[in-house]
Every structure is written in C-alpha cells, then in structure tokens.
mmCIF file of C-alpha atoms and ligand atoms in Angstrom:
data_model
loop_
_atom_site.group_PDB
_atom_site.id
_atom_site.type_symbol
_atom_site.label_atom_id
_atom_site.label_comp_id
_atom_site.label_asym_id
_atom_site.label_seq_id
_atom_site.Cartn_x
_atom_site.Cartn_y
_atom_site.Cartn_z
ATOM 1 C CA MET A 585 -17.338 4.906 1.279
ATOM 2 C CA ALA A 586 -18.236 2.612 -0.668
ATOM 3 C CA ASP A 587 -16.510 3.222 -3.719
ATOM 4 C CA ALA A 588 -19.131 1.889 -5.833
ATOM 5 C CA SER A 589 -21.426 3.222 -4.905
ATOM 6 C CA ALA A 590 -18.907 6.254 -4.333
ATOM 7 C CA GLY A 591 -20.466 9.464 -4.778
ATOM 8 C CA ASN A 592 -18.933 13.023 -5.083
ATOM 9 C CA ASN A 593 -17.190 14.677 -7.440
ATOM 10 C CA ALA A 594 -12.733 14.821 -7.004
ATOM 11 C CA GLY A 595 -11.318 17.464 -8.834
ATOM 12 C CA SER A 596 -11.317 20.743 -9.669
ATOM 13 C CA THR A 597 -8.368 22.934 -8.520
ATOM 14 C CA SER A 598 -8.872 26.712 -6.460
ATOM 15 C CA ASN A 599 -4.933 28.216 -5.562
ATOM 16 C CA ALA A 600 -3.307 24.790 -5.894
ATOM 17 C CA GLU A 601 -5.043 22.578 -3.672
ATOM 18 C CA VAL A 602 -5.882 19.410 -5.206
ATOM 19 C CA GLN A 603 -10.613 18.143 -3.952
ATOM 20 C CA ILE A 604 -9.672 14.215 -3.320
ATOM 21 C CA GLN A 605 -13.013 12.489 -3.475
ATOM 22 C CA ILE A 606 -14.527 11.513 -0.814
ATOM 23 C CA PRO A 607 -18.304 10.470 -0.182
ATOM 24 C CA ALA A 608 -19.459 10.607 3.206
ATOM 25 C CA GLY A 609 -17.819 14.168 3.023
ATOM 26 C CA PRO A 610 -19.676 17.427 2.801
ATOM 27 C CA PRO A 611 -21.031 18.642 -0.626
ATOM 28 C CA LYS A 612 -18.484 19.808 -1.815
ATOM 29 C CA ALA A 613 -20.042 21.555 -5.545
ATOM 30 C CA GLU A 614 -17.844 22.195 -8.326
ATOM 31 C CA PRO A 615 -19.074 24.553 -11.280
ATOM 32 C CA GLY A 616 -18.482 22.683 -14.112
ATOM 33 C CA ALA A 617 -18.204 19.690 -12.504
ATOM 34 C CA PRO A 618 -20.873 16.509 -11.686
ATOM 35 C CA SER A 619 -22.366 17.351 -8.213
ATOM 36 C CA LYS A 620 -21.079 15.220 -6.266
ATOM 37 C CA ASN A 621 -24.699 13.894 -5.046
ATOM 38 C CA SER A 622 -25.032 12.554 -8.124
ATOM 39 C CA GLY A 623 -21.518 10.311 -8.207
ATOM 40 C CA ALA A 624 -20.590 10.860 -11.758
ATOM 41 C CA LYS A 625 -17.173 11.208 -11.867
ATOM 42 C CA ASN A 626 -14.987 13.684 -13.940
ATOM 43 C CA TRP A 627 -11.991 13.188 -15.954
ATOM 44 C CA ARG A 628 -10.223 14.998 -13.110
ATOM 45 C CA TRP A 629 -10.686 12.630 -10.789
ATOM 46 C CA TRP A 630 -9.530 9.767 -13.149
ATOM 47 C CA MET A 631 -6.446 11.675 -13.747
ATOM 48 C CA MET A 632 -5.322 11.545 -9.900
ATOM 49 C CA VAL A 633 -6.675 7.810 -10.048
ATOM 50 C CA SER A 634 -3.779 7.391 -12.332
ATOM 51 C CA VAL A 635 -1.289 9.081 -11.099
ATOM 52 C CA ASP A 636 -2.106 6.797 -7.341
ATOM 53 C CA VAL A 637 -2.138 3.707 -9.773
ATOM 54 C CA PHE A 638 0.936 5.125 -10.686
ATOM 55 C CA PHE A 639 2.193 5.380 -7.373
ATOM 56 C CA VAL A 640 1.080 1.970 -6.088
ATOM 57 C CA VAL A 641 2.768 0.133 -8.811
ATOM 58 C CA ALA A 642 6.223 2.234 -9.194
ATOM 59 C CA GLY A 643 6.594 2.434 -6.566
ATOM 60 C CA GLN A 644 6.132 -1.072 -4.820
ATOM 61 C CA THR A 645 8.260 -3.062 -8.025
ATOM 62 C CA SER A 646 11.552 -1.306 -6.980
ATOM 63 C CA ALA A 647 10.828 -1.526 -3.709
ATOM 64 C CA THR A 648 10.295 -4.794 -3.873
ATOM 65 C CA LEU A 649 13.378 -5.704 -5.687
ATOM 66 C CA LEU A 650 15.177 -3.272 -4.455
ATOM 67 C CA GLY A 651 13.927 -5.673 -0.536
ATOM 68 C CA ARG A 652 15.304 -8.369 -2.628
ATOM 69 C CA TYR A 653 18.673 -6.554 -3.705
ATOM 70 C CA TYR A 654 18.673 -6.427 -0.064
ATOM 71 C CA TYR A 655 19.350 -9.644 0.699
ATOM 72 C CA HIS A 656 21.046 -10.882 -2.478
ATOM 73 C CA GLN A 657 23.967 -8.433 -2.007
ATOM 74 C CA GLY A 658 24.183 -9.723 1.661
ATOM 75 C CA GLY A 659 21.719 -7.982 4.263
ATOM 76 C CA SER A 660 19.498 -10.017 6.640
ATOM 77 C CA SER A 661 17.720 -7.476 9.451
ATOM 78 C CA ASN A 662 14.470 -8.009 9.881
ATOM 79 C CA TRP A 663 14.707 -4.473 11.800
ATOM 80 C CA ILE A 664 15.877 -2.581 8.718
ATOM 81 C CA SER A 665 13.871 -3.862 6.257
ATOM 82 C CA MET A 666 11.361 -2.483 8.823
ATOM 83 C CA PHE A 667 12.062 0.489 8.754
ATOM 84 C CA VAL A 668 12.536 1.715 5.342
ATOM 85 C CA GLN A 669 9.549 1.190 4.838
ATOM 86 C CA THR A 670 8.466 4.563 6.931
ATOM 87 C CA ALA A 671 11.719 6.112 7.195
ATOM 88 C CA GLY A 672 11.265 8.139 3.836
ATOM 89 C CA PHE A 673 8.692 10.344 4.983
ATOM 90 C CA PRO A 674 10.907 13.341 5.320
ATOM 91 C CA ILE A 675 10.251 13.977 1.925
ATOM 92 C CA LEU A 676 6.553 14.160 1.573
ATOM 93 C CA PHE A 677 7.124 16.755 3.659
ATOM 94 C CA LEU A 678 8.956 18.537 0.168
ATOM 95 C CA ALA A 679 5.557 17.435 -1.733
ATOM 96 C CA LEU A 680 3.612 19.563 1.391
ATOM 97 C CA LEU A 681 5.521 22.306 -0.619
ATOM 98 C CA CYS A 682 3.822 22.328 -3.558
ATOM 99 C CA PHE A 683 0.318 22.845 -1.470
ATOM 100 C CA PRO A 684 0.074 26.480 0.285
ATOM 101 C CA LYS A 685 -0.785 26.612 3.401
ATOM 102 C CA SER A 686 -3.744 28.699 2.190
ATOM 103 C CA SER A 687 -4.301 26.049 0.042
ATOM 104 C CA GLY A 688 -7.114 24.926 2.643
ATOM 105 C CA GLY A 689 -5.322 21.995 4.441
ATOM 106 C CA GLY A 690 -6.255 23.089 7.971
ATOM 107 C CA GLY A 691 -2.244 21.219 9.199
ATOM 108 C CA ALA A 692 -2.878 17.953 10.934
ATOM 109 C CA SER A 693 -6.212 17.629 10.542
ATOM 110 C CA GLY A 694 -8.780 19.704 9.270
ATOM 111 C CA ASP A 695 -11.200 21.166 10.850
ATOM 112 C CA ALA A 696 -11.457 18.063 13.427
ATOM 113 C CA PRO A 697 -10.531 18.170 17.239
ATOM 114 C CA VAL A 698 -6.524 18.415 17.215
ATOM 115 C CA ALA A 699 -5.812 15.802 20.291
ATOM 116 C CA LYS A 700 -8.291 13.145 18.833
ATOM 117 C CA VAL A 701 -6.658 13.483 15.285
ATOM 118 C CA ALA A 702 -3.201 12.617 17.111
ATOM 119 C CA VAL A 703 -4.532 10.218 18.943
ATOM 120 C CA ILE A 704 -5.493 7.658 16.282
ATOM 121 C CA TYR A 705 -2.237 8.472 14.199
ATOM 122 C CA VAL A 706 -0.610 7.663 16.830
ATOM 123 C CA VAL A 707 -2.904 4.553 17.558
ATOM 124 C CA LEU A 708 -2.960 3.041 12.993
ATOM 125 C CA GLY A 709 1.411 3.989 13.383
ATOM 126 C CA LEU A 710 2.398 2.032 16.244
ATOM 127 C CA VAL A 711 -0.688 -1.104 14.394
ATOM 128 C CA ILE A 712 1.402 0.175 11.381
ATOM 129 C CA ALA A 713 5.028 -0.944 12.844
ATOM 130 C CA ALA A 714 2.995 -3.949 13.777
ATOM 131 C CA ASP A 715 2.273 -4.717 10.664
ATOM 132 C CA ASP A 716 6.202 -4.190 8.659
ATOM 133 C CA MET A 717 7.186 -6.118 11.662
ATOM 134 C CA MET A 718 5.043 -9.642 10.957
ATOM 135 C CA TYR A 719 5.234 -8.746 6.870
ATOM 136 C CA ALA A 720 9.338 -8.575 7.600
ATOM 137 C CA SER A 721 9.665 -11.634 9.835
ATOM 138 C CA GLY A 722 7.360 -14.222 8.906
ATOM 139 C CA LEU A 723 9.105 -14.758 6.071
ATOM 140 C CA LYS A 724 11.960 -16.146 8.591
ATOM 141 C CA TYR A 725 10.209 -18.599 9.190
ATOM 142 C CA LEU A 726 8.749 -20.001 6.293
ATOM 143 C CA PRO A 727 9.441 -20.656 3.001
ATOM 144 C CA VAL A 728 8.716 -17.768 0.022
ATOM 145 C CA SER A 729 5.896 -20.073 -1.809
ATOM 146 C CA THR A 730 4.207 -20.449 1.910
ATOM 147 C CA TYR A 731 4.232 -17.237 2.711
ATOM 148 C CA SER A 732 3.534 -15.403 -0.584
ATOM 149 C CA LEU A 733 0.751 -18.332 -0.667
ATOM 150 C CA ILE A 734 -0.085 -16.859 2.786
ATOM 151 C CA CYS A 735 0.155 -13.112 1.597
ATOM 152 C CA ALA A 736 -2.521 -13.349 -0.683
ATOM 153 C CA SER A 737 -5.767 -13.873 1.631
ATOM 154 C CA GLN A 738 -5.266 -9.861 2.220
ATOM 155 C CA LEU A 739 -7.537 -9.456 -0.296
ATOM 156 C CA ALA A 740 -10.552 -11.751 1.149
ATOM 157 C CA PHE A 741 -9.825 -10.222 4.579
ATOM 158 C CA ASN A 742 -9.890 -6.521 2.787
ATOM 159 C CA VAL A 743 -13.514 -7.069 1.259
ATOM 160 C CA ILE A 744 -14.992 -8.038 5.947
ATOM 161 C CA PHE A 745 -12.853 -5.097 6.888
ATOM 162 C CA SER A 746 -14.375 -2.891 3.991
ATOM 163 C CA TYR A 747 -18.048 -4.662 3.915
ATOM 164 C CA VAL A 748 -18.503 -4.354 7.666
ATOM 165 C CA LEU A 749 -16.364 -0.614 8.832
ATOM 166 C CA ASN A 750 -16.533 1.504 5.173
ATOM 167 C CA SER A 751 -20.685 -0.690 3.646
ATOM 168 C CA GLN A 752 -18.301 -0.723 0.398
ATOM 169 C CA LYS A 753 -20.856 -2.657 -2.504
ATOM 170 C CA LEU A 754 -19.548 -5.687 -3.081
ATOM 171 C CA THR A 755 -20.537 -6.625 -6.713
ATOM 172 C CA GLY A 756 -20.134 -9.259 -8.675
ATOM 173 C CA LEU A 757 -17.787 -8.001 -10.387
ATOM 174 C CA ILE A 758 -16.080 -7.200 -7.674
ATOM 175 C CA PHE A 759 -16.283 -10.442 -5.750
ATOM 176 C CA ASN A 760 -15.443 -11.429 -8.883
ATOM 177 C CA ALA A 761 -12.204 -9.434 -9.318
ATOM 178 C CA VAL A 762 -11.536 -10.705 -5.974
ATOM 179 C CA ILE A 763 -10.387 -14.188 -6.791
ATOM 180 C CA LEU A 764 -9.462 -13.498 -9.831
ATOM 181 C CA LEU A 765 -6.508 -11.666 -8.156
ATOM 182 C CA THR A 766 -5.921 -13.757 -4.601
ATOM 183 C CA LEU A 767 -6.026 -16.848 -8.054
ATOM 184 C CA SER A 768 -3.352 -14.776 -9.492
ATOM 185 C CA ASP A 769 -1.369 -14.455 -5.967
ATOM 186 C CA ALA A 770 -1.645 -17.207 -4.909
ATOM 187 C CA LEU A 771 -0.764 -19.298 -8.712
ATOM 188 C CA LEU A 772 2.664 -16.790 -8.030
ATOM 189 C CA GLY A 773 2.876 -18.076 -4.148
ATOM 190 C CA VAL A 774 2.497 -22.286 -5.839
ATOM 191 C CA ASN A 775 5.058 -21.153 -8.304
ATOM 192 C CA HIS A 776 7.822 -20.291 -6.569
ATOM 193 C CA ASP A 777 11.935 -22.242 -7.009
ATOM 194 C CA GLU A 778 11.585 -23.091 -3.833
ATOM 195 C CA THR A 779 15.750 -22.845 -2.655
ATOM 196 C CA GLU A 780 15.732 -23.209 1.435
ATOM 197 C CA ASP A 781 16.355 -25.898 3.796
ATOM 198 C CA MET A 782 13.495 -25.493 5.968
ATOM 199 C CA SER A 783 13.679 -29.410 6.646
ATOM 200 C CA GLY A 784 14.956 -28.288 10.510
ATOM 201 C CA MET A 785 12.490 -25.703 11.047
ATOM 202 C CA PRO A 786 11.315 -26.752 14.389
ATOM 203 C CA ARG A 787 7.452 -26.687 14.659
ATOM 204 C CA GLY A 788 6.343 -24.181 17.061
ATOM 205 C CA LYS A 789 8.182 -21.540 14.308
ATOM 206 C CA TYR A 790 7.021 -22.410 11.750
ATOM 207 C CA LEU A 791 3.528 -22.104 13.082
ATOM 208 C CA MET A 792 4.666 -18.318 14.802
ATOM 209 C CA GLY A 793 5.566 -17.568 11.033
ATOM 210 C CA PHE A 794 2.147 -18.263 10.227
ATOM 211 C CA LEU A 795 0.702 -16.781 12.403
ATOM 212 C CA LEU A 796 2.378 -13.747 12.376
ATOM 213 C CA THR A 797 2.534 -13.724 8.070
ATOM 214 C CA LEU A 798 -1.595 -14.453 8.366
ATOM 215 C CA GLY A 799 -1.781 -11.143 10.969
ATOM 216 C CA ALA A 800 0.856 -9.340 8.475
ATOM 217 C CA SER A 801 -2.208 -9.939 5.816
ATOM 218 C CA GLY A 802 -5.269 -8.646 8.319
ATOM 219 C CA THR A 803 -3.548 -6.012 9.238
ATOM 220 C CA TYR A 804 -2.949 -4.688 6.166
ATOM 221 C CA SER A 805 -6.828 -4.051 4.961
ATOM 222 C CA LEU A 806 -7.639 -3.328 8.106
ATOM 223 C CA ILE A 807 -5.437 0.055 8.518
ATOM 224 C CA LEU A 808 -6.532 0.226 5.089
ATOM 225 C CA SER A 809 -10.637 -0.024 6.324
ATOM 226 C CA LEU A 810 -9.163 2.439 9.467
ATOM 227 C CA MET A 811 -7.489 4.661 6.571
ATOM 228 C CA GLN A 812 -10.966 4.754 4.946
ATOM 229 C CA LEU A 813 -13.245 5.645 7.861
ATOM 230 C CA THR A 814 -10.671 7.982 9.944
ATOM 231 C CA PHE A 815 -11.425 9.876 6.561
ATOM 232 C CA GLU A 816 -14.688 10.074 5.999
ATOM 233 C CA ASN A 817 -15.760 10.431 9.774
ATOM 234 C CA VAL A 818 -12.613 12.528 11.720
ATOM 235 C CA ILE A 819 -10.508 14.823 8.994
ATOM 236 C CA LYS A 820 -13.552 15.492 6.596
ATOM 237 C CA LYS A 821 -10.904 17.192 4.598
ATOM 238 C CA HIS A 822 -11.173 16.699 1.045
ATOM 239 C CA THR A 823 -7.411 18.778 -0.087
ATOM 240 C CA TYR A 824 -4.855 16.172 -0.933
ATOM 241 C CA MET A 825 -2.455 18.065 1.898
ATOM 242 C CA ALA A 826 -4.191 16.681 4.726
ATOM 243 C CA VAL A 827 -3.941 13.037 2.528
ATOM 244 C CA LEU A 828 0.177 14.063 3.229
ATOM 245 C CA ASN A 829 -0.154 14.971 6.685
ATOM 246 C CA MET A 830 -1.572 12.207 7.871
ATOM 247 C CA GLN A 831 1.177 9.617 6.082
ATOM 248 C CA ILE A 832 3.826 12.149 7.826
ATOM 249 C CA TYR A 833 2.442 11.329 10.929
ATOM 250 C CA MET A 834 1.788 8.201 11.229
ATOM 251 C CA ALA A 835 4.921 6.802 9.523
ATOM 252 C CA LEU A 836 7.385 9.197 11.932
ATOM 253 C CA VAL A 837 5.789 7.146 14.301
ATOM 254 C CA ALA A 838 5.580 4.259 13.077
ATOM 255 C CA THR A 839 9.899 4.748 12.268
ATOM 256 C CA ILE A 840 9.984 5.534 16.164
ATOM 257 C CA ALA A 841 8.769 2.019 16.839
ATOM 258 C CA SER A 842 11.194 1.286 14.700
ATOM 259 C CA MET A 843 14.538 2.539 15.828
ATOM 260 C CA VAL A 844 13.171 2.135 18.979
ATOM 261 C CA GLY A 845 13.031 -1.727 18.335
ATOM 262 C CA LEU A 846 15.709 -1.193 16.501
ATOM 263 C CA PHE A 847 18.507 -0.151 18.819
ATOM 264 C CA ALA A 848 16.711 -2.515 21.821
ATOM 265 C CA SER A 849 17.687 -6.015 19.541
ATOM 266 C CA GLY A 850 20.599 -4.471 19.267
ATOM 267 C CA GLU A 851 20.349 -4.880 15.645
ATOM 268 C CA TRP A 852 21.953 -1.357 14.789
ATOM 269 C CA ARG A 853 25.641 -2.797 15.578
ATOM 270 C CA MET A 854 24.230 -5.797 12.515
ATOM 271 C CA MET A 855 24.993 -2.691 9.906
ATOM 272 C CA THR A 856 28.697 -1.348 10.079
ATOM 273 C CA GLU A 857 29.132 -4.969 9.896
ATOM 274 C CA GLU A 858 26.458 -5.576 6.757
ATOM 275 C CA MET A 859 27.805 -2.154 5.148
ATOM 276 C CA ASP A 860 31.143 -3.735 5.608
ATOM 277 C CA THR A 861 29.919 -7.817 4.100
ATOM 278 C CA PHE A 862 27.187 -6.233 1.740
ATOM 279 C CA ARG A 863 28.827 -7.739 -1.901
ATOM 280 C CA SER A 864 28.022 -4.430 -3.802
ATOM 281 C CA GLY A 865 30.185 -2.609 -1.448
ATOM 282 C CA GLN A 866 29.331 0.608 1.229
ATOM 283 C CA PHE A 867 27.225 3.124 -1.000
ATOM 284 C CA SER A 868 25.431 -0.202 -3.224
ATOM 285 C CA TYR A 869 24.030 -0.658 0.872
ATOM 286 C CA PHE A 870 24.129 3.302 1.374
ATOM 287 C CA MET A 871 21.660 3.720 -1.578
ATOM 288 C CA THR A 872 19.727 0.069 -1.662
ATOM 289 C CA LEU A 873 18.671 1.683 1.507
ATOM 290 C CA VAL A 874 18.171 4.838 0.770
ATOM 291 C CA TRP A 875 16.243 4.475 -2.381
ATOM 292 C CA THR A 876 14.405 1.534 -0.368
ATOM 293 C CA ALA A 877 13.074 4.233 1.428
ATOM 294 C CA VAL A 878 11.887 6.222 -1.445
ATOM 295 C CA SER A 879 9.967 3.450 -3.476
ATOM 296 C CA TRP A 880 7.904 2.601 -0.354
ATOM 297 C CA GLN A 881 7.164 6.769 0.315
ATOM 298 C CA ILE A 882 5.836 6.418 -2.838
ATOM 299 C CA THR A 883 3.733 3.836 -2.734
ATOM 300 C CA SER A 884 2.145 5.122 0.444
ATOM 301 C CA VAL A 885 1.196 7.773 -1.136
ATOM 302 C CA GLY A 886 -0.449 6.633 -3.527
ATOM 303 C CA VAL A 887 -2.223 4.291 -1.006
ATOM 304 C CA VAL A 888 -3.530 6.637 0.614
ATOM 305 C CA GLY A 889 -4.024 8.308 -2.483
ATOM 306 C CA LEU A 890 -6.515 5.615 -3.800
ATOM 307 C CA VAL A 891 -8.371 4.799 -0.474
ATOM 308 C CA PHE A 892 -9.728 8.380 -0.329
ATOM 309 C CA GLU A 893 -10.048 9.165 -3.486
ATOM 310 C CA VAL A 894 -11.755 5.182 -3.806
ATOM 311 C CA SER A 895 -12.014 3.249 -0.927
ATOM 312 C CA SER A 896 -9.380 0.507 0.721
ATOM 313 C CA LEU A 897 -10.459 -2.069 -1.195
ATOM 314 C CA PHE A 898 -9.721 -1.335 -4.002
ATOM 315 C CA SER A 899 -5.741 0.775 -2.864
ATOM 316 C CA ASN A 900 -5.492 -2.529 -1.714
ATOM 317 C CA VAL A 901 -6.611 -4.445 -5.576
ATOM 318 C CA ILE A 902 -3.943 -1.631 -7.133
ATOM 319 C CA CYS A 903 -1.099 -3.325 -4.196
ATOM 320 C CA THR A 904 -3.286 -7.478 -5.664
ATOM 321 C CA VAL A 905 -2.789 -6.339 -9.330
ATOM 322 C CA SER A 906 1.689 -5.169 -8.273
ATOM 323 C CA LEU A 907 3.077 -8.715 -7.572
ATOM 324 C CA PRO A 908 2.690 -10.430 -10.706
ATOM 325 C CA ILE A 909 3.998 -7.266 -12.909
ATOM 326 C CA VAL A 910 7.746 -8.241 -9.968
ATOM 327 C CA PRO A 911 8.360 -11.012 -12.093
ATOM 328 C CA PRO A 912 9.506 -9.470 -15.593
ATOM 329 C CA PHE A 913 11.484 -7.157 -13.599
ATOM 330 C CA ALA A 914 13.009 -9.802 -12.293
ATOM 331 C CA VAL A 915 14.047 -12.142 -15.219
ATOM 332 C CA LEU A 916 15.661 -8.409 -17.060
ATOM 333 C CA ILE A 917 18.005 -7.997 -12.925
ATOM 334 C CA PHE A 918 18.256 -10.743 -11.455
ATOM 335 C CA HIS A 919 17.824 -13.656 -14.163
ATOM 336 C CA ASP A 920 14.735 -15.513 -12.747
ATOM 337 C CA THR A 921 13.705 -17.566 -15.042
ATOM 338 C CA MET A 922 9.962 -16.121 -16.777
ATOM 339 C CA ASP A 923 7.701 -19.014 -17.194
ATOM 340 C CA GLY A 924 3.937 -20.556 -17.914
ATOM 341 C CA ILE A 925 2.821 -20.343 -14.605
ATOM 342 C CA LYS A 926 4.040 -16.522 -14.347
ATOM 343 C CA ILE A 927 2.723 -15.184 -17.675
ATOM 344 C CA ILE A 928 -1.085 -16.674 -16.914
ATOM 345 C CA SER A 929 -1.232 -14.310 -12.921
ATOM 346 C CA MET A 930 -0.138 -11.676 -14.762
ATOM 347 C CA LEU A 931 -2.497 -12.712 -17.500
ATOM 348 C CA ILE A 932 -5.570 -13.540 -14.234
ATOM 349 C CA ALA A 933 -3.989 -10.284 -12.384
ATOM 350 C CA ALA A 934 -5.193 -7.893 -15.405
ATOM 351 C CA TRP A 935 -8.955 -9.585 -15.748
ATOM 352 C CA GLY A 936 -9.644 -9.645 -12.405
ATOM 353 C CA PHE A 937 -8.026 -5.524 -12.790
ATOM 354 C CA VAL A 938 -10.484 -5.260 -15.714
ATOM 355 C CA SER A 939 -13.173 -6.627 -13.660
ATOM 356 C CA TYR A 940 -13.365 -4.405 -11.086
ATOM 357 C CA LEU A 941 -12.369 -0.647 -13.160
ATOM 358 C CA MET A 942 -15.542 -2.300 -14.765
ATOM 359 C CA GLN A 943 -17.748 -1.934 -11.594
ATOM 360 C CA HIS A 944 -16.315 2.323 -11.795
ATOM 361 C CA PHE A 945 -18.146 2.144 -14.873
ATOM 362 C CA ILE A 946 -20.956 0.776 -14.795
ATOM 363 C CA ASP A 947 -21.457 2.970 -11.650
ATOM 364 C CA ASP A 948 -19.771 5.746 -13.148
ATOM 365 C CA LYS A 949 -22.188 5.595 -16.246
ATOM 366 C CA LYS A 950 -25.537 5.170 -13.403
ATOM 367 C CA ALA A 951 -24.559 7.649 -11.647
ATOM 368 C CA ARG A 952 -24.036 10.151 -14.963
ATOM 369 C CA LYS A 953 -27.871 8.817 -16.462
ATOM 370 C CA ALA A 954 -28.854 9.875 -12.705
ATOM 371 C CA ALA A 955 -27.604 13.170 -12.550
ATOM 372 C CA ALA A 956 -28.981 14.467 -15.861
ATOM 373 C CA GLY A 957 -32.438 12.564 -15.363
ATOM 374 C CA GLY A 958 -32.260 14.689 -11.532
HETATM 375 N N1 GUN B 1705 1.167 -6.892 5.747
HETATM 376 C C1 GUN B 1705 0.999 -6.165 4.752
HETATM 377 N N2 GUN B 1705 2.298 -5.231 4.450
HETATM 378 C C2 GUN B 1705 2.765 -4.027 4.358
HETATM 379 N N3 GUN B 1705 3.727 -3.330 3.753
HETATM 380 C C3 GUN B 1705 3.163 -3.113 2.841
HETATM 381 N N4 GUN B 1705 3.127 -3.282 1.872
HETATM 382 C C4 GUN B 1705 2.598 -4.641 2.185
HETATM 383 C C5 GUN B 1705 1.171 -5.677 1.777
HETATM 384 O O1 GUN B 1705 0.464 -5.541 1.120
HETATM 385 N N5 GUN B 1705 1.179 -6.456 3.267
#
C-alpha cells in the first residue's frame, strides 16, 4: 500500500463498523463519500488517522517515560521490559466489545483461510518478540547516545522495506521528511547526557549491542511492512475489528515467547526482589508495570491502525515524531535540563512531519480533482 497514492475512502460507519482505508483491497463504495478509486479521503478518514496519531504519540510518550521511571527506581530486567511491551493485550478485548459480532469483523481472519492467518500471526508474533528483546537488550551494552543514534536508522530501513514490499511511492517531500526526522532523532542521540561509564565494556559486547540495536531497527521496520502486506493480500477485511484481532493474536504470541524467556532465564525470581527494593515501593512497582503495559497497547493500536489506514512508513514517521516530545515531559518528571539541541530537534521533527503531511494533502487534492473530472 503506497499511502501517497492510496485510493480509498476510509470511512462511513454502519452498525458500529468502522471502515478503514486499505488501498489495495477490494472496492467498497460508500454513498456520499469520495470514491475509493479516486483516492480522495473524507473527513472521517482524517478523524480516524488523527485518533491513531494521538494514540501513538500519547502511548509512546507515556510508555517511554514509565520505562525510564522503572530503571530510575531500581528496575533492571530486560525480560520484564520486553514482557510489558505486549502483555497488556487483554485490555483490547474491552475495545473488541465495542464492535458487535454482526459488524462483519469475521473473527481473527475475516474471509481469509484461518490456518494461513494463524501461521502469519505466529510468525509475526515471534518476530515482534525478537524485536522487543533486541530493542530492550541493545541498551545494556551501549551508551544511550550510541543506542539512540542507531535507533534513528529505523525510518531509513522502513523506506527500503515499504518501497520493496508495499510499493510505497517515494517523492521529494517524503524523502525530505525521512531525512529531517532521522536527523531530529540523531540530534537527540548525540546530545544525550552521558552518565554511564562504558569504558569497561569489552569490544565484543559493544559490537553485540551495536548489532542488536541495528537488528531491532531493521526488524521493527520489517514488521510494519509485513503487517501492511498481510492486511492487503491476506486479511482483506477493512474493519477495526480485524485490526484489533491482528494486534491481539500477535501480542499473545509475543507475550508467550517473553514469558518463556522470563522463566527460562530465571529473571522472574528477580521480580519479588525488584519489588522489595523499588525506591517508590511495591505498589508503585506494580502500577509502573501495569501502566507501561497499558501504554504500549495504546501505542500498538495506533501503530497498527496507521499501518492499515495510511501506510507502514507513515506509522513509523509518527513513532519518530513522538521521540522529541519526550524531553519536555522528562524536564517536568525527572528534572532533566531542556537545552537548545532538544528544542531544535523538536522543530526539525515538526518540519519533517509537515513535509510528510504536505504530500498527503497534494495527493488528496489531485485525487479529488481526478474524481470531479472523471
Ligand atoms: N525496534 C523497535 N522496537 C519497538 N518496540 C516498540 N517501539 C519500538 C521502536 O520504535 N523500535
């Protein structure tokens, strides 16, 4: 699905079913809405996209701050950090209750063969678990600045995967946005106040940290492109129920994988010790993990929603735009300093985002003109 050239209206609702935009899917004409083939988007599409953007920005900001709070107060387990990234998925069943069965969600797979969809969810769930582990472990062997710099490569990986797997249209405005957003992340990485002494880290471990973090960046981008591909070519069901189902089953597989790791590594025993030594107390430890898990689920719903309504690249763009939003909150919560580089990073991210958005407005305008003319 190439978001810039996307063609669909995303949006009328009927019987609580929310139609979302999947440009490569079968046509579904909605009376009174711009035609699918025109590629023009109606106000409902923009509203749904805005809600998903809000979920990603709010979810990722709070998950990042809570994750930092966990380490700040004495937490140290990578397996626990990995576990909470997907373990909150049961709350999505509450969201599923909002969509009656008659709304046409079609269970986990819509009209696609259940076995095929199950295999895809298991594979994607395991890849997500691997990504979560690499994402959490890279930081163990690298200074935060190096880690953040490597994470900034995520968007560049996504450009390649979405071009190859999703036929993403790459224009000057999109390239401009990707370069600016990568630069904005990289600035945050370079600017990080280095408090850790990594001088004792063996070269081999440093290299491992580098490869794990680079692997996480590539894997995350691949996951987003594969999700888009699955939705377009296999599920072909244009409902929010299908989006939620996909998120629930993939998170279930990833959570089982992280629980196996947590128990096999013996780190689960650390939980009671961590709880006892957590600086702000046991209740706070429990609440930190619960709300981190909830925040990651809110993020994931937004991320998956954006993949299906727009594209994997746009979803990753919003994840990247969220990063420079964290520092002002860290100033309030952790009394970090807000320096000029962090402000410049935010401004560059805003410029990159506007550049990407411009492409959408241009495409939408063209599509409306074509629809009016044809
Ligand atoms: N690699 C990677 N994994 C994630 N898991 C949740 N967010 C991210 C991300 O931005 N990158």
